[in-house]
Every structure is written in structure tokens, then in C-alpha cells.
Amino acid sequence: MDLMEIPNLKQKGTGYLWYLLQKHVLGLKNAREPIDVKGREVGLLGYAICSAIYRWFIMFAIVLMVWKFLDPYGWGVLGGVMTLGCIYTSFITPVVKFFKFITTNKHGIHIKLATAAVLVLLIGGVAYGVLAYDVEQTVDGQCVIRSAGKHVLYVTQPGFLRSDEQGAFVRDGEPVRAGQVLVELQDPILEQKVSDIELEIEQHLVAREHANQMRSGEDVAKLQAKIKGLQMQAQTAREQLARLTIKSPVDGVVQLLTSEPLKNLEGSYLPLRDGFAGGLSGGRV
């Protein structure tokens, strides 16, 4: 345009718009009208307004396109950064320059309240229309609804974590029924203890039968007392062994409390009173 000596209409239109603001809003008597404007006032004013709207539209479209394109990859925030940059350069910077101009020329300014009020209402309406525009921001992700009532399951008998008979582990979010096995632990020492006690009971039963045949009442009484004590020990050991299998107390959905799936923890030792790996959400959601 410069080579063809065609005037820069944007610069002319913006200059004329700034002249009108100084004269009819700020009341500056020394406001200078741009040259080559006579007879083209309406056209230049319309061009200045339309070119500004066009620039804002293109800026908005580019920011929105970048935002929408990058949002599925988790980089939608870059669109927000671009938006802040555009707001700063297109709105905040001109406002700062405007107030600097007023401060510099404050002695010659005589604001015309009626015109200024109309301009403020016009700018406020446009700003409201822009800021009230809905920009959809979505983040795709998994969502699990948990129950308000939660049954935290603790280890009441320490042991080593193992899979079930099918080699599987309960998973986070898996629906379960009351009485269903959630976690199975293993304690070789306790299992051996139960086996040894049962073997010892069998040996004492044989000895008691032999004492009965020999009609030795004293030996029978001693063996009977011994057998009773061993049976109590065996019962206690079996109860401890049974607690190695943790079952669901209610119908619900498993919520793991570990940072990784249970299958990655196979063979790990779970101590007493550890909130092993699951809270069970039951009841209404």
C-alpha cells in the first residue's frame, strides 16, 4: 500500500476515532483533526470500527482453535495463556496509554459527561457480550462414584498376600457380594503349627485308646486332659488361620487403598491392623 501511495486506512481511521474521543468526550480544545479526512468521515469511522472488530474476531478464532486443538492432549492451558496475552495487548495496554494521556493533559481536559456516559455504556455492553460468551472446557477422565458409607477392612491376622485358586486378585471398582473372598493371606508357620497340633492330637488319641485297653485310669485321665488342651490350641490356631481369608461383609464396590494393584503386591507381608488394600463401599450412592 505504501508503494502504491494508498493511505493506510486503519491508521487514518484510528487517528480520526482518537480525535473524536479527544474533542467530544475529553473536551480538549487543541485536539487536531487528521489530514485528508474531510468528506470521508463516515467511511473512515466505519472502517476503523470494522477493522477493530475484524482483528478481535481473528484473534478470538485463533485462540479458540488453539485451545480446542490442544485441550484433548492436556495442553488447553496454552490457549488460556494466549487469551491473557491478547487481553493485555488489545485492552489493558490501550487503557493504560489512555490514562497516561489524561494524566499528561489533565489541565486541558473538560469531560463531557453525557457523551462519556454513552461511550461507557457502549463499551460496557460490548465487553459484557464478549466476557459472557460460554467457552466449553472439558477434561476426559474416569470417574468412580463412591458411597458415603464405607467399610474399611483391616488385617486381623498377619500374613503374605497370595492370589485365589484361579490366580486372580480383587480389583479396584469391582462389585462384590457379601461373603465373597476379597483377599487371601498365607502364613506357613501357622499352617505348620496347625498340622503339628493335629498330629499330636492323633498320637494322644492312640495312646488314650491303648491306656483304655490296659485299664489304666490314671493314664487315661492325663491323656484326656492333654488332648483337651491340644484341641483348644488347635481351635485357636484354626481361627487364626481362618482370619487369613478376608471376606466382604456387605454387598458393594471395592475401593483399593494401595497405590498399585494387588497383583503387583503378591508375596508382600501385610502386618496386623493394616488397612490392607480395600475399603468396601456399600449401600445407596
Short mmCIF file of C-alpha atoms in Angstrom, two decimals:
data_model
loop_
_atom_site.label_atom_id
_atom_site.label_comp_id
_atom_site.label_asym_id
_atom_site.label_seq_id
_atom_site.Cartn_x
_atom_site.Cartn_y
_atom_site.Cartn_z
CA MET A 1 0.00 0.00 0.00
CA ASP A 2 2.91 2.35 0.74
CA LEU A 3 4.49 1.62 -2.66
CA MET A 4 1.17 2.37 -4.38
CA GLU A 5 0.82 5.55 -2.26
CA ILE A 6 -2.54 4.40 -0.94
CA PRO A 7 -3.16 5.91 2.53
CA ASN A 8 -3.22 3.45 5.45
CA LEU A 9 -6.95 3.44 6.15
CA LYS A 10 -6.55 1.69 9.50
CA GLN A 11 -4.15 4.36 10.74
CA LYS A 12 -6.33 7.13 9.32
CA GLY A 13 -9.50 5.67 10.82
CA THR A 14 -7.91 5.07 14.23
CA GLY A 15 -6.50 8.59 14.24
CA TYR A 16 -9.89 10.07 13.41
CA LEU A 17 -11.57 7.98 16.11
CA TRP A 18 -9.00 9.20 18.63
CA TYR A 19 -9.64 12.80 17.51
CA LEU A 20 -13.39 12.41 18.09
CA LEU A 21 -12.71 10.97 21.56
CA GLN A 22 -10.49 13.90 22.49
CA LYS A 23 -12.90 16.52 21.19
CA HIS A 24 -16.36 15.20 22.12
CA VAL A 25 -15.59 13.18 25.26
CA LEU A 26 -12.50 14.71 26.84
CA GLY A 27 -13.29 18.21 25.61
CA LEU A 28 -9.74 19.04 24.50
CA LYS A 29 -9.73 22.35 22.63
CA ASN A 30 -6.36 21.66 20.98
CA ALA A 31 -7.41 18.30 19.53
CA ARG A 32 -6.04 18.04 15.99
CA GLU A 33 -8.11 16.53 13.22
CA PRO A 34 -6.10 14.22 10.92
CA ILE A 35 -5.43 15.48 7.39
CA ASP A 36 -7.24 14.07 4.34
CA VAL A 37 -10.35 13.32 6.37
CA LYS A 38 -12.76 15.94 5.08
CA GLY A 39 -15.60 14.32 3.18
CA ARG A 40 -14.62 10.79 4.27
CA GLU A 41 -15.51 10.99 7.95
CA VAL A 42 -18.24 8.35 7.93
CA GLY A 43 -16.26 5.91 5.81
CA LEU A 44 -13.09 6.22 7.90
CA LEU A 45 -15.03 5.89 11.15
CA GLY A 46 -16.82 2.79 9.89
CA TYR A 47 -13.56 1.32 8.61
CA ALA A 48 -11.85 1.91 11.97
CA ILE A 49 -14.66 0.16 13.88
CA CYS A 50 -14.97 -2.73 11.39
CA SER A 51 -11.21 -3.29 11.25
CA ALA A 52 -11.05 -3.43 15.06
CA ILE A 53 -13.92 -5.94 15.16
CA TYR A 54 -12.20 -7.98 12.43
CA ARG A 55 -8.89 -8.06 14.32
CA TRP A 56 -10.63 -9.13 17.51
CA PHE A 57 -12.59 -11.79 15.65
CA ILE A 58 -9.43 -13.26 14.07
CA MET A 59 -7.63 -13.13 17.41
CA PHE A 60 -10.54 -14.86 19.16
CA ALA A 61 -10.81 -17.51 16.42
CA ILE A 62 -7.09 -18.33 16.58
CA VAL A 63 -7.08 -18.60 20.38
CA LEU A 64 -10.23 -20.75 20.36
CA MET A 65 -8.80 -23.02 17.66
CA VAL A 66 -5.53 -23.50 19.57
CA TRP A 67 -7.47 -24.12 22.78
CA LYS A 68 -9.78 -26.72 21.22
CA PHE A 69 -6.94 -28.42 19.33
CA LEU A 70 -4.62 -28.78 22.32
CA ASP A 71 -7.25 -29.45 25.00
CA PRO A 72 -7.61 -33.22 24.26
CA TYR A 73 -3.85 -33.58 24.81
CA GLY A 74 -3.93 -31.78 28.16
CA TRP A 75 -2.38 -28.56 26.80
CA GLY A 76 -5.54 -26.44 26.70
CA VAL A 77 -3.89 -24.14 29.24
CA LEU A 78 -1.76 -22.73 26.39
CA GLY A 79 -4.95 -21.33 24.90
CA GLY A 80 -5.62 -19.64 28.23
CA VAL A 81 -2.13 -18.14 28.22
CA MET A 82 -2.68 -16.84 24.69
CA THR A 83 -6.00 -15.36 25.80
CA LEU A 84 -4.32 -13.48 28.65
CA GLY A 85 -1.69 -12.17 26.23
CA CYS A 86 -4.33 -10.98 23.76
CA ILE A 87 -6.33 -9.29 26.54
CA TYR A 88 -3.20 -7.50 27.73
CA THR A 89 -2.11 -6.21 24.31
CA SER A 90 -5.59 -5.41 22.96
CA PHE A 91 -7.30 -3.96 26.02
CA ILE A 92 -5.07 -3.36 29.02
CA THR A 93 -2.25 -1.62 27.10
CA PRO A 94 -4.60 0.87 25.33
CA VAL A 95 -6.36 1.62 28.64
CA VAL A 96 -3.01 2.29 30.34
CA LYS A 97 -1.97 4.61 27.48
CA PHE A 98 -5.33 6.37 27.68
CA PHE A 99 -4.93 7.11 31.40
CA LYS A 100 -1.36 8.29 30.83
CA PHE A 101 -2.68 10.69 28.21
CA ILE A 102 -5.30 12.01 30.62
CA THR A 103 -2.67 12.48 33.34
CA THR A 104 -0.40 14.36 30.96
CA ASN A 105 -3.15 16.64 29.62
CA LYS A 106 -5.29 16.88 32.74
CA HIS A 107 -5.33 20.70 32.73
CA GLY A 108 -6.87 20.92 29.27
CA ILE A 109 -9.46 18.18 29.75
CA HIS A 110 -13.10 19.07 30.27
CA ILE A 111 -15.01 15.77 30.21
CA LYS A 112 -18.49 15.90 28.64
CA LEU A 113 -20.46 13.70 30.97
CA ALA A 114 -23.35 12.86 28.65
CA THR A 115 -21.11 11.72 25.81
CA ALA A 116 -18.78 9.93 28.22
CA ALA A 117 -21.71 8.06 29.81
CA VAL A 118 -22.99 6.88 26.43
CA LEU A 119 -19.47 5.71 25.47
CA VAL A 120 -19.01 3.87 28.77
CA LEU A 121 -22.35 2.12 28.37
CA LEU A 122 -21.47 1.14 24.80
CA ILE A 123 -18.05 -0.22 25.74
CA GLY A 124 -19.50 -1.97 28.81
CA GLY A 125 -22.17 -3.65 26.68
CA VAL A 126 -19.60 -4.90 24.19
CA ALA A 127 -17.30 -6.12 26.99
CA TYR A 128 -20.17 -7.93 28.67
CA GLY A 129 -21.10 -9.63 25.41
CA VAL A 130 -17.52 -10.84 24.96
CA LEU A 131 -16.95 -11.94 28.56
CA ALA A 132 -20.34 -13.64 28.85
CA TYR A 133 -19.61 -15.90 25.89
CA ASP A 134 -19.52 -19.53 27.03
CA VAL A 135 -16.25 -21.33 26.34
CA GLU A 136 -16.59 -25.04 26.90
CA GLN A 137 -13.69 -26.63 28.76
CA THR A 138 -13.78 -30.40 29.17
CA VAL A 139 -11.33 -32.87 30.63
CA ASP A 140 -11.87 -36.54 29.83
CA GLY A 141 -11.17 -38.95 32.66
CA GLN A 142 -12.53 -41.85 34.63
CA CYS A 143 -14.97 -41.11 37.42
CA VAL A 144 -15.94 -43.53 40.17
CA ILE A 145 -18.86 -42.65 42.43
CA ARG A 146 -18.21 -43.80 45.97
CA SER A 147 -20.74 -44.43 48.70
CA ALA A 148 -20.90 -42.18 51.73
CA GLY A 149 -20.79 -45.30 53.93
CA LYS A 150 -17.51 -47.19 53.68
CA HIS A 151 -16.38 -50.37 55.45
CA VAL A 152 -12.60 -50.32 55.84
CA LEU A 153 -11.20 -53.84 56.05
CA TYR A 154 -8.18 -54.49 58.28
CA VAL A 155 -5.77 -57.39 58.57
CA THR A 156 -6.63 -59.23 61.78
CA GLN A 157 -4.07 -61.98 61.19
CA PRO A 158 -0.76 -61.03 59.52
CA GLY A 159 0.42 -62.98 56.52
CA PHE A 160 1.75 -62.94 52.96
CA LEU A 161 -0.55 -61.83 50.15
CA ARG A 162 -1.43 -64.52 47.61
CA SER A 163 -3.84 -64.95 44.70
CA ASP A 164 -7.00 -67.02 44.81
CA GLU A 165 -7.41 -70.50 43.34
CA GLN A 166 -7.73 -69.00 39.83
CA GLY A 167 -4.60 -66.91 40.32
CA ALA A 168 -6.57 -63.65 40.42
CA PHE A 169 -6.82 -60.69 42.79
CA VAL A 170 -9.74 -58.41 43.57
CA ARG A 171 -9.56 -55.18 41.53
CA ASP A 172 -10.41 -51.58 42.33
CA GLY A 173 -14.01 -50.78 41.40
CA GLU A 174 -15.02 -54.45 41.25
CA PRO A 175 -18.55 -55.15 42.53
CA VAL A 176 -18.68 -57.89 45.17
CA ARG A 177 -21.32 -59.74 47.16
CA ALA A 178 -21.49 -60.25 50.93
CA GLY A 179 -19.33 -63.22 51.94
CA GLN A 180 -17.20 -63.11 48.80
CA VAL A 181 -13.46 -63.64 49.34
CA LEU A 182 -11.54 -60.42 48.80
CA VAL A 183 -8.01 -61.20 49.96
CA GLU A 184 -6.22 -64.40 50.91
CA LEU A 185 -3.11 -64.38 53.05
CA GLN A 186 -0.66 -67.17 53.76
CA ASP A 187 1.28 -67.95 56.94
CA PRO A 188 3.42 -71.12 56.52
CA ILE A 189 4.43 -71.11 60.20
CA LEU A 190 0.81 -71.01 61.37
CA GLU A 191 -0.18 -73.70 58.88
CA GLN A 192 2.65 -75.91 60.13
CA LYS A 193 1.60 -75.24 63.72
CA VAL A 194 -1.96 -76.44 62.99
CA SER A 195 -0.63 -79.53 61.28
CA ASP A 196 1.70 -80.35 64.19
CA ILE A 197 -1.06 -79.93 66.78
CA GLU A 198 -3.45 -82.15 64.81
CA LEU A 199 -0.74 -84.80 64.51
CA GLU A 200 -0.05 -84.59 68.23
CA ILE A 201 -3.78 -84.97 68.99
CA GLU A 202 -3.93 -88.11 66.85
CA GLN A 203 -0.92 -89.56 68.71
CA HIS A 204 -2.55 -88.85 72.08
CA LEU A 205 -5.83 -90.38 70.91
CA VAL A 206 -3.97 -93.57 70.02
CA ALA A 207 -2.20 -93.50 73.39
CA ARG A 208 -5.52 -92.98 75.20
CA GLU A 209 -7.05 -95.95 73.38
CA HIS A 210 -4.08 -98.05 74.40
CA ALA A 211 -4.43 -96.89 78.03
CA ASN A 212 -8.13 -97.83 77.96
CA GLN A 213 -7.21 -101.29 76.79
CA MET A 214 -4.67 -101.56 79.60
CA ARG A 215 -7.33 -100.34 82.06
CA SER A 216 -5.00 -97.61 83.32
CA GLY A 217 -7.46 -94.98 84.53
CA GLU A 218 -4.76 -92.57 85.70
CA ASP A 219 -3.05 -92.57 82.31
CA VAL A 220 -6.39 -92.16 80.54
CA ALA A 221 -7.23 -89.08 82.65
CA LYS A 222 -3.85 -87.49 81.96
CA LEU A 223 -4.12 -88.17 78.23
CA GLN A 224 -7.69 -86.86 78.15
CA ALA A 225 -6.60 -83.58 79.79
CA LYS A 226 -3.71 -83.33 77.37
CA ILE A 227 -5.98 -83.97 74.38
CA LYS A 228 -8.41 -81.31 75.58
CA GLY A 229 -5.63 -78.74 75.87
CA LEU A 230 -4.33 -79.61 72.40
CA GLN A 231 -7.81 -79.36 70.94
CA MET A 232 -8.18 -75.85 72.40
CA GLN A 233 -4.81 -74.90 70.87
CA ALA A 234 -5.88 -76.38 67.54
CA GLN A 235 -9.17 -74.44 67.64
CA THR A 236 -7.34 -71.19 68.32
CA ALA A 237 -4.85 -71.88 65.52
CA ARG A 238 -7.67 -72.73 63.06
CA GLU A 239 -9.44 -69.47 63.94
CA GLN A 240 -6.22 -67.59 63.26
CA LEU A 241 -5.83 -69.48 60.00
CA ALA A 242 -9.42 -68.64 59.00
CA ARG A 243 -8.73 -64.92 59.54
CA LEU A 244 -6.13 -65.09 56.79
CA THR A 245 -9.07 -65.18 54.37
CA ILE A 246 -10.77 -61.76 54.32
CA LYS A 247 -14.34 -61.69 53.04
CA SER A 248 -16.72 -58.90 52.12
CA PRO A 249 -19.10 -58.04 54.99
CA VAL A 250 -21.67 -56.40 52.65
CA ASP A 251 -22.61 -56.03 49.01
CA GLY A 252 -20.70 -53.16 47.45
CA VAL A 253 -17.79 -51.96 45.35
CA VAL A 254 -14.13 -52.47 46.29
CA GLN A 255 -12.02 -49.37 46.74
CA LEU A 256 -8.32 -50.19 46.93
CA LEU A 257 -6.28 -48.18 49.38
CA THR A 258 -2.90 -49.06 47.90
CA SER A 259 -1.01 -47.05 45.31
CA GLU A 260 -0.87 -50.03 42.95
CA PRO A 261 -2.97 -53.10 42.09
CA LEU A 262 -2.89 -56.07 44.46
CA LYS A 263 -1.41 -58.32 41.78
CA ASN A 264 1.77 -56.23 41.95
CA LEU A 265 1.96 -56.87 45.70
CA GLU A 266 1.78 -60.67 45.56
CA GLY A 267 4.04 -62.15 48.24
CA SER A 268 4.12 -58.91 50.26
CA TYR A 269 3.78 -59.21 54.04
CA LEU A 270 0.72 -57.45 55.46
CA PRO A 271 1.13 -56.67 59.18
CA LEU A 272 -1.55 -56.75 61.84
CA ARG A 273 -4.18 -53.98 61.70
CA ASP A 274 -3.01 -52.81 58.29
CA GLY A 275 -5.88 -51.39 56.19
CA PHE A 276 -4.70 -53.92 53.67
CA ALA A 277 -5.91 -52.70 50.30
CA GLY A 278 -9.59 -52.16 50.26
CA GLY A 279 -12.42 -50.12 51.59
CA LEU A 280 -15.80 -51.51 50.67
CA SER A 281 -18.45 -49.01 49.58
CA GLY A 282 -21.91 -50.37 50.21
CA GLY A 283 -25.47 -49.10 50.38
CA ARG A 284 -27.01 -46.32 48.30
CA VAL A 285 -24.78 -44.00 46.29
#
